[in-house]
mmCIF file of C-alpha atoms in Angstrom:
data_model
loop_
_atom_site.group_PDB
_atom_site.id
_atom_site.type_symbol
_atom_site.label_atom_id
_atom_site.label_comp_id
_atom_site.label_asym_id
_atom_site.label_seq_id
_atom_site.Cartn_x
_atom_site.Cartn_y
_atom_site.Cartn_z
ATOM 1 C CA MET A 17 16.934 -44.367 304.508
ATOM 2 C CA LEU A 18 16.606 -40.480 302.780
ATOM 3 C CA ARG A 19 15.832 -37.743 305.100
ATOM 4 C CA LEU A 20 15.354 -34.257 304.285
ATOM 5 C CA GLU A 21 16.246 -31.231 306.780
ATOM 6 C CA MET A 22 13.975 -28.724 307.096
ATOM 7 C CA ASN A 23 14.463 -24.841 307.430
ATOM 8 C CA SER A 24 12.192 -22.511 309.503
ATOM 9 C CA MET A 25 10.040 -21.939 306.272
ATOM 10 C CA ASN A 26 9.468 -25.303 305.948
ATOM 11 C CA ARG A 27 11.285 -26.110 302.535
ATOM 12 C CA PRO A 28 13.706 -28.790 302.073
ATOM 13 C CA LEU A 29 17.746 -27.761 302.776
ATOM 14 C CA THR A 30 19.489 -30.758 302.126
ATOM 15 C CA PRO A 31 18.751 -34.741 301.915
ATOM 16 C CA SER A 32 21.062 -36.704 304.169
ATOM 17 C CA LEU A 33 21.641 -40.398 305.068
ATOM 18 C CA SER A 34 19.907 -41.840 308.266
ATOM 19 C CA PRO A 35 22.809 -43.619 310.613
ATOM 20 C CA SER A 36 21.805 -47.049 309.547
ATOM 21 C CA GLU A 37 23.049 -46.131 305.871
ATOM 22 C CA GLY A 38 26.349 -44.018 306.936
ATOM 23 C CA GLU A 39 29.435 -45.115 307.632
ATOM 24 C CA ARG A 40 29.744 -45.769 311.449
ATOM 25 C CA VAL A 41 32.693 -44.597 313.269
ATOM 26 C CA ALA A 42 33.771 -43.893 316.679
ATOM 27 C CA GLY A 43 31.381 -42.534 319.057
ATOM 28 C CA GLY A 44 28.376 -43.628 316.928
ATOM 29 C CA ARG A 45 28.783 -40.774 314.595
ATOM 30 C CA VAL A 46 27.885 -41.166 310.942
ATOM 31 C CA ARG A 47 29.918 -40.159 308.045
ATOM 32 C CA GLY A 48 29.246 -40.546 304.660
ATOM 33 C CA ARG A 49 26.290 -37.368 304.989
ATOM 34 C CA PHE A 50 25.867 -35.525 301.736
ATOM 35 C CA MET A 51 24.740 -32.310 300.597
ATOM 36 C CA VAL A 52 22.652 -31.856 297.458
ATOM 37 C CA PRO A 53 21.610 -28.534 296.810
ATOM 38 C CA MET A 54 17.317 -28.318 296.127
ATOM 39 C CA ARG A 55 16.100 -25.604 293.168
ATOM 40 C CA GLY A 56 12.503 -25.803 294.238
ATOM 41 C CA TRP A 57 10.272 -24.735 291.743
ATOM 42 C CA LYS A 58 13.096 -24.832 289.062
ATOM 43 C CA THR A 59 13.796 -28.668 289.838
ATOM 44 C CA VAL A 60 9.785 -29.390 288.993
ATOM 45 C CA GLY A 61 9.814 -27.148 286.035
ATOM 46 C CA THR A 62 12.748 -29.343 284.356
ATOM 47 C CA ALA A 63 10.442 -32.239 285.219
ATOM 48 C CA MET A 64 7.874 -30.828 283.578
ATOM 49 C CA ASN A 65 9.566 -30.129 280.582
ATOM 50 C CA LEU A 66 11.325 -33.424 280.571
ATOM 51 C CA ILE A 67 7.797 -34.978 280.521
ATOM 52 C CA GLN A 68 6.530 -32.804 277.877
ATOM 53 C CA SER A 69 9.513 -33.884 275.717
ATOM 54 C CA LEU A 70 8.906 -37.717 276.032
ATOM 55 C CA LEU A 71 4.943 -36.988 274.951
ATOM 56 C CA VAL A 72 5.979 -35.089 271.903
ATOM 57 C CA GLY A 73 8.386 -38.146 270.905
ATOM 58 C CA LEU A 74 5.913 -40.442 271.642
ATOM 59 C CA PHE A 75 3.495 -38.909 269.344
ATOM 60 C CA PHE A 76 5.978 -38.693 266.140
ATOM 61 C CA VAL A 77 7.011 -42.128 266.736
ATOM 62 C CA CYS A 78 3.185 -43.183 266.530
ATOM 63 C CA LEU A 79 2.335 -41.029 263.971
ATOM 64 C CA PHE A 80 5.520 -42.633 261.936
ATOM 65 C CA ASN A 81 4.365 -45.870 262.811
ATOM 66 C CA CYS A 82 0.833 -44.877 261.137
ATOM 67 C CA VAL A 83 2.131 -43.451 258.101
ATOM 68 C CA ASN A 84 4.594 -47.086 257.694
ATOM 69 C CA ALA A 85 1.686 -49.216 258.342
ATOM 70 C CA ASN A 86 -0.626 -47.814 255.442
ATOM 71 C CA ASP A 87 2.517 -47.933 253.147
ATOM 72 C CA ALA A 88 3.307 -51.698 254.157
ATOM 73 C CA ARG A 89 -0.540 -52.508 253.177
ATOM 74 C CA SER A 90 -0.409 -50.751 249.344
ATOM 75 C CA LEU A 91 0.802 -52.553 246.374
ATOM 76 C CA PRO A 92 3.469 -51.784 244.226
ATOM 77 C CA ILE A 93 2.566 -49.560 241.489
ATOM 78 C CA ARG A 94 4.580 -50.084 238.230
ATOM 79 C CA LEU A 95 3.835 -46.826 235.659
ATOM 80 C CA LEU A 96 2.652 -47.888 232.590
ATOM 81 C CA ALA A 97 1.676 -44.948 230.650
ATOM 82 C CA LYS A 98 0.369 -41.262 231.373
ATOM 83 C CA GLY A 99 -0.392 -38.134 229.563
ATOM 84 C CA ALA A 100 -2.648 -35.548 228.335
ATOM 85 C CA LEU A 101 -4.369 -37.144 225.447
ATOM 86 C CA SER A 102 -6.284 -40.345 225.157
ATOM 87 C CA ALA A 103 -8.571 -41.485 222.455
ATOM 88 C CA ILE A 104 -10.673 -42.493 225.181
ATOM 89 C CA LYS A 105 -13.161 -39.756 225.298
ATOM 90 C CA GLU A 106 -15.135 -40.587 228.255
ATOM 91 C CA ALA A 107 -13.980 -41.089 232.043
ATOM 92 C CA LYS A 108 -13.179 -44.517 232.706
ATOM 93 C CA GLN A 109 -11.856 -46.674 235.569
ATOM 94 C CA GLU A 110 -10.876 -50.504 234.816
ATOM 95 C CA VAL A 111 -9.065 -53.343 235.920
ATOM 96 C CA ILE A 112 -7.358 -55.245 233.631
ATOM 97 C CA ARG A 113 -6.545 -59.053 234.344
ATOM 98 C CA ASP A 114 -5.754 -60.430 230.723
ATOM 99 C CA ALA A 115 -4.017 -59.792 227.707
ATOM 100 C CA ALA A 116 -7.217 -59.833 225.163
ATOM 101 C CA ALA A 117 -8.999 -57.423 227.307
ATOM 102 C CA TRP A 118 -5.813 -55.363 227.584
ATOM 103 C CA GLU A 119 -5.459 -55.348 223.683
ATOM 104 C CA ARG A 120 -9.148 -54.161 223.343
ATOM 105 C CA PHE A 121 -8.480 -51.632 225.867
ATOM 106 C CA ARG A 122 -5.392 -50.372 224.303
ATOM 107 C CA LYS A 123 -7.038 -49.870 220.628
ATOM 108 C CA GLN A 124 -9.698 -47.832 222.055
ATOM 109 C CA HIS A 125 -6.780 -45.530 223.759
ATOM 110 C CA SER A 126 -4.211 -45.239 221.123
ATOM 111 C CA ILE A 127 -4.434 -42.593 218.637
ATOM 112 C CA SER A 128 -1.925 -44.465 216.399
ATOM 113 C CA GLU A 129 0.317 -47.751 216.462
ATOM 114 C CA GLN A 130 3.418 -46.070 217.272
ATOM 115 C CA SER A 131 2.126 -44.719 220.904
ATOM 116 C CA ALA A 132 0.814 -47.809 221.490
ATOM 117 C CA GLU A 133 4.226 -49.416 221.150
ATOM 118 C CA LYS A 134 5.517 -47.298 223.768
ATOM 119 C CA ILE A 135 3.654 -48.642 226.701
ATOM 120 C CA PRO A 136 5.922 -51.711 228.595
ATOM 121 C CA PRO A 137 4.586 -55.474 228.401
ATOM 122 C CA VAL A 138 2.966 -56.876 231.153
ATOM 123 C CA ASP A 139 2.941 -60.528 232.299
ATOM 124 C CA PHE A 140 -0.545 -61.358 233.062
ATOM 125 C CA SER A 141 0.340 -64.072 235.210
ATOM 126 C CA LYS A 142 1.909 -62.267 237.939
ATOM 127 C CA GLU A 143 0.228 -58.681 237.185
ATOM 128 C CA MET A 144 -2.915 -56.953 236.096
ATOM 129 C CA ILE A 145 -3.537 -53.194 234.780
ATOM 130 C CA ILE A 146 -5.483 -50.770 236.537
ATOM 131 C CA ALA A 147 -6.320 -47.809 233.806
ATOM 132 C CA ALA A 148 -7.947 -44.186 234.423
ATOM 133 C CA THR A 149 -9.190 -42.227 231.932
ATOM 134 C CA MET A 150 -10.604 -38.725 232.596
ATOM 135 C CA GLY A 151 -12.500 -37.960 229.406
ATOM 136 C CA THR A 152 -12.174 -35.124 226.755
ATOM 137 C CA LYS A 153 -11.604 -31.561 228.731
ATOM 138 C CA ARG A 154 -11.848 -28.252 226.760
ATOM 139 C CA THR A 155 -8.688 -27.055 228.303
ATOM 140 C CA GLY A 156 -4.984 -28.146 229.624
ATOM 141 C CA GLY A 157 -4.473 -28.313 233.229
ATOM 142 C CA TYR A 158 -6.614 -31.317 234.011
ATOM 143 C CA THR A 159 -4.821 -34.638 235.358
ATOM 144 C CA ILE A 160 -5.491 -37.919 236.933
ATOM 145 C CA GLU A 161 -3.425 -40.369 238.951
ATOM 146 C CA ILE A 162 -3.511 -43.486 240.487
ATOM 147 C CA VAL A 163 -1.961 -42.662 243.911
ATOM 148 C CA ARG A 164 -2.423 -45.893 245.907
ATOM 149 C CA VAL A 165 -3.964 -49.401 245.743
ATOM 150 C CA GLU A 166 -4.698 -51.184 248.922
ATOM 151 C CA PRO A 167 -6.103 -54.798 249.624
ATOM 152 C CA THR A 168 -8.527 -55.110 252.538
ATOM 153 C CA GLU A 169 -10.424 -58.029 253.773
ATOM 154 C CA LYS A 170 -13.431 -57.650 251.118
ATOM 155 C CA SER A 171 -11.793 -55.210 248.313
ATOM 156 C CA LEU A 172 -9.244 -53.738 246.521
ATOM 157 C CA LYS A 173 -9.325 -50.007 247.310
ATOM 158 C CA ILE A 174 -7.915 -48.006 243.715
ATOM 159 C CA PHE A 175 -7.506 -44.632 245.017
ATOM 160 C CA VAL A 176 -7.543 -42.062 242.056
ATOM 161 C CA LYS A 177 -6.612 -38.341 242.187
ATOM 162 C CA ARG A 178 -7.760 -35.851 239.872
ATOM 163 C CA THR A 179 -6.615 -32.204 239.586
ATOM 164 C CA SER A 180 -8.418 -29.065 237.537
ATOM 165 C CA PRO A 181 -7.350 -25.978 236.719
ATOM 166 C CA PRO A 182 -7.734 -23.300 239.283
ATOM 167 C CA PRO A 183 -10.476 -20.598 237.825
ATOM 168 C CA GLY A 184 -8.523 -17.826 235.733
ATOM 169 C CA ALA A 185 -5.683 -19.937 235.187
ATOM 170 C CA LEU A 186 -3.785 -19.741 231.796
ATOM 171 C CA THR A 187 -4.204 -23.187 230.255
ATOM 172 C CA ILE A 188 -3.488 -24.535 226.766
ATOM 173 C CA GLN A 189 -6.777 -24.045 224.756
ATOM 174 C CA ALA A 190 -6.951 -27.365 223.283
ATOM 175 C CA LEU A 191 -8.998 -30.315 223.754
ATOM 176 C CA THR A 192 -7.059 -33.106 226.134
ATOM 177 C CA ALA A 193 -8.129 -36.270 227.560
ATOM 178 C CA PRO A 194 -5.890 -37.374 230.529
ATOM 179 C CA PHE A 195 -5.084 -41.039 231.466
ATOM 180 C CA HIS A 196 -2.878 -42.991 233.568
ATOM 181 C CA PHE A 197 -2.136 -46.781 233.352
ATOM 182 C CA VAL A 198 -0.348 -48.665 236.182
ATOM 183 C CA ALA A 199 0.473 -52.336 236.662
ATOM 184 C CA VAL A 200 0.304 -53.969 240.110
ATOM 185 C CA PRO A 201 0.509 -57.281 241.307
ATOM 186 C CA LYS A 202 -2.500 -59.546 240.295
ATOM 187 C CA SER A 203 -5.544 -59.870 242.955
ATOM 188 C CA ASP A 204 -8.514 -61.297 242.791
ATOM 189 C CA LEU A 205 -10.291 -58.941 245.069
ATOM 190 C CA LYS A 206 -13.119 -56.961 243.835
ATOM 191 C CA PRO A 207 -11.947 -53.506 242.905
ATOM 192 C CA GLU A 208 -13.280 -50.290 244.681
ATOM 193 C CA PHE A 209 -12.365 -46.676 243.226
ATOM 194 C CA VAL A 210 -11.929 -44.177 245.819
ATOM 195 C CA ASP A 211 -11.605 -40.525 244.990
ATOM 196 C CA ALA A 212 -8.216 -39.253 246.608
ATOM 197 C CA LYS A 213 -7.660 -35.995 248.002
#
């Protein structure tokens, strides 16, 4: 077994093997004694640094896994249209699940037939549309964005982020009406719109 030799200051000098663990030779002496220098508090400090490094590493691994778990729950989002000028003058948040409802909504939104044709087609047997409009604003600098769509057991959480120009910012002095339309995989869950920060 490992045995420590102590000096007069009661500090360990060198560990050695007991006779039962060494190599016995003639006369009962032991060959195989080894010397390992002890560094006292430096050894303890090195161990503490190693433990701290391991804890920091575990923290970042857990953080990375939590972020990935949120991403795994989110539905993929396909951009249909985003801009600063919709014909819809009031703030709206809607989930559109069929072509007829989408056609009605698109007519309300489109300033002209040409702008309506730029929106990609949607297969409503596989997808549905989420639309968010911000309503009429007196200047530019406003935006609205559907940032994440996350199904839960009871609802479909739709995170919508709205931004406004900071006080005193230089903006276009014209009426705007920001909007964002996306397509996501079809779901029968009840939509729940959430303000995203």
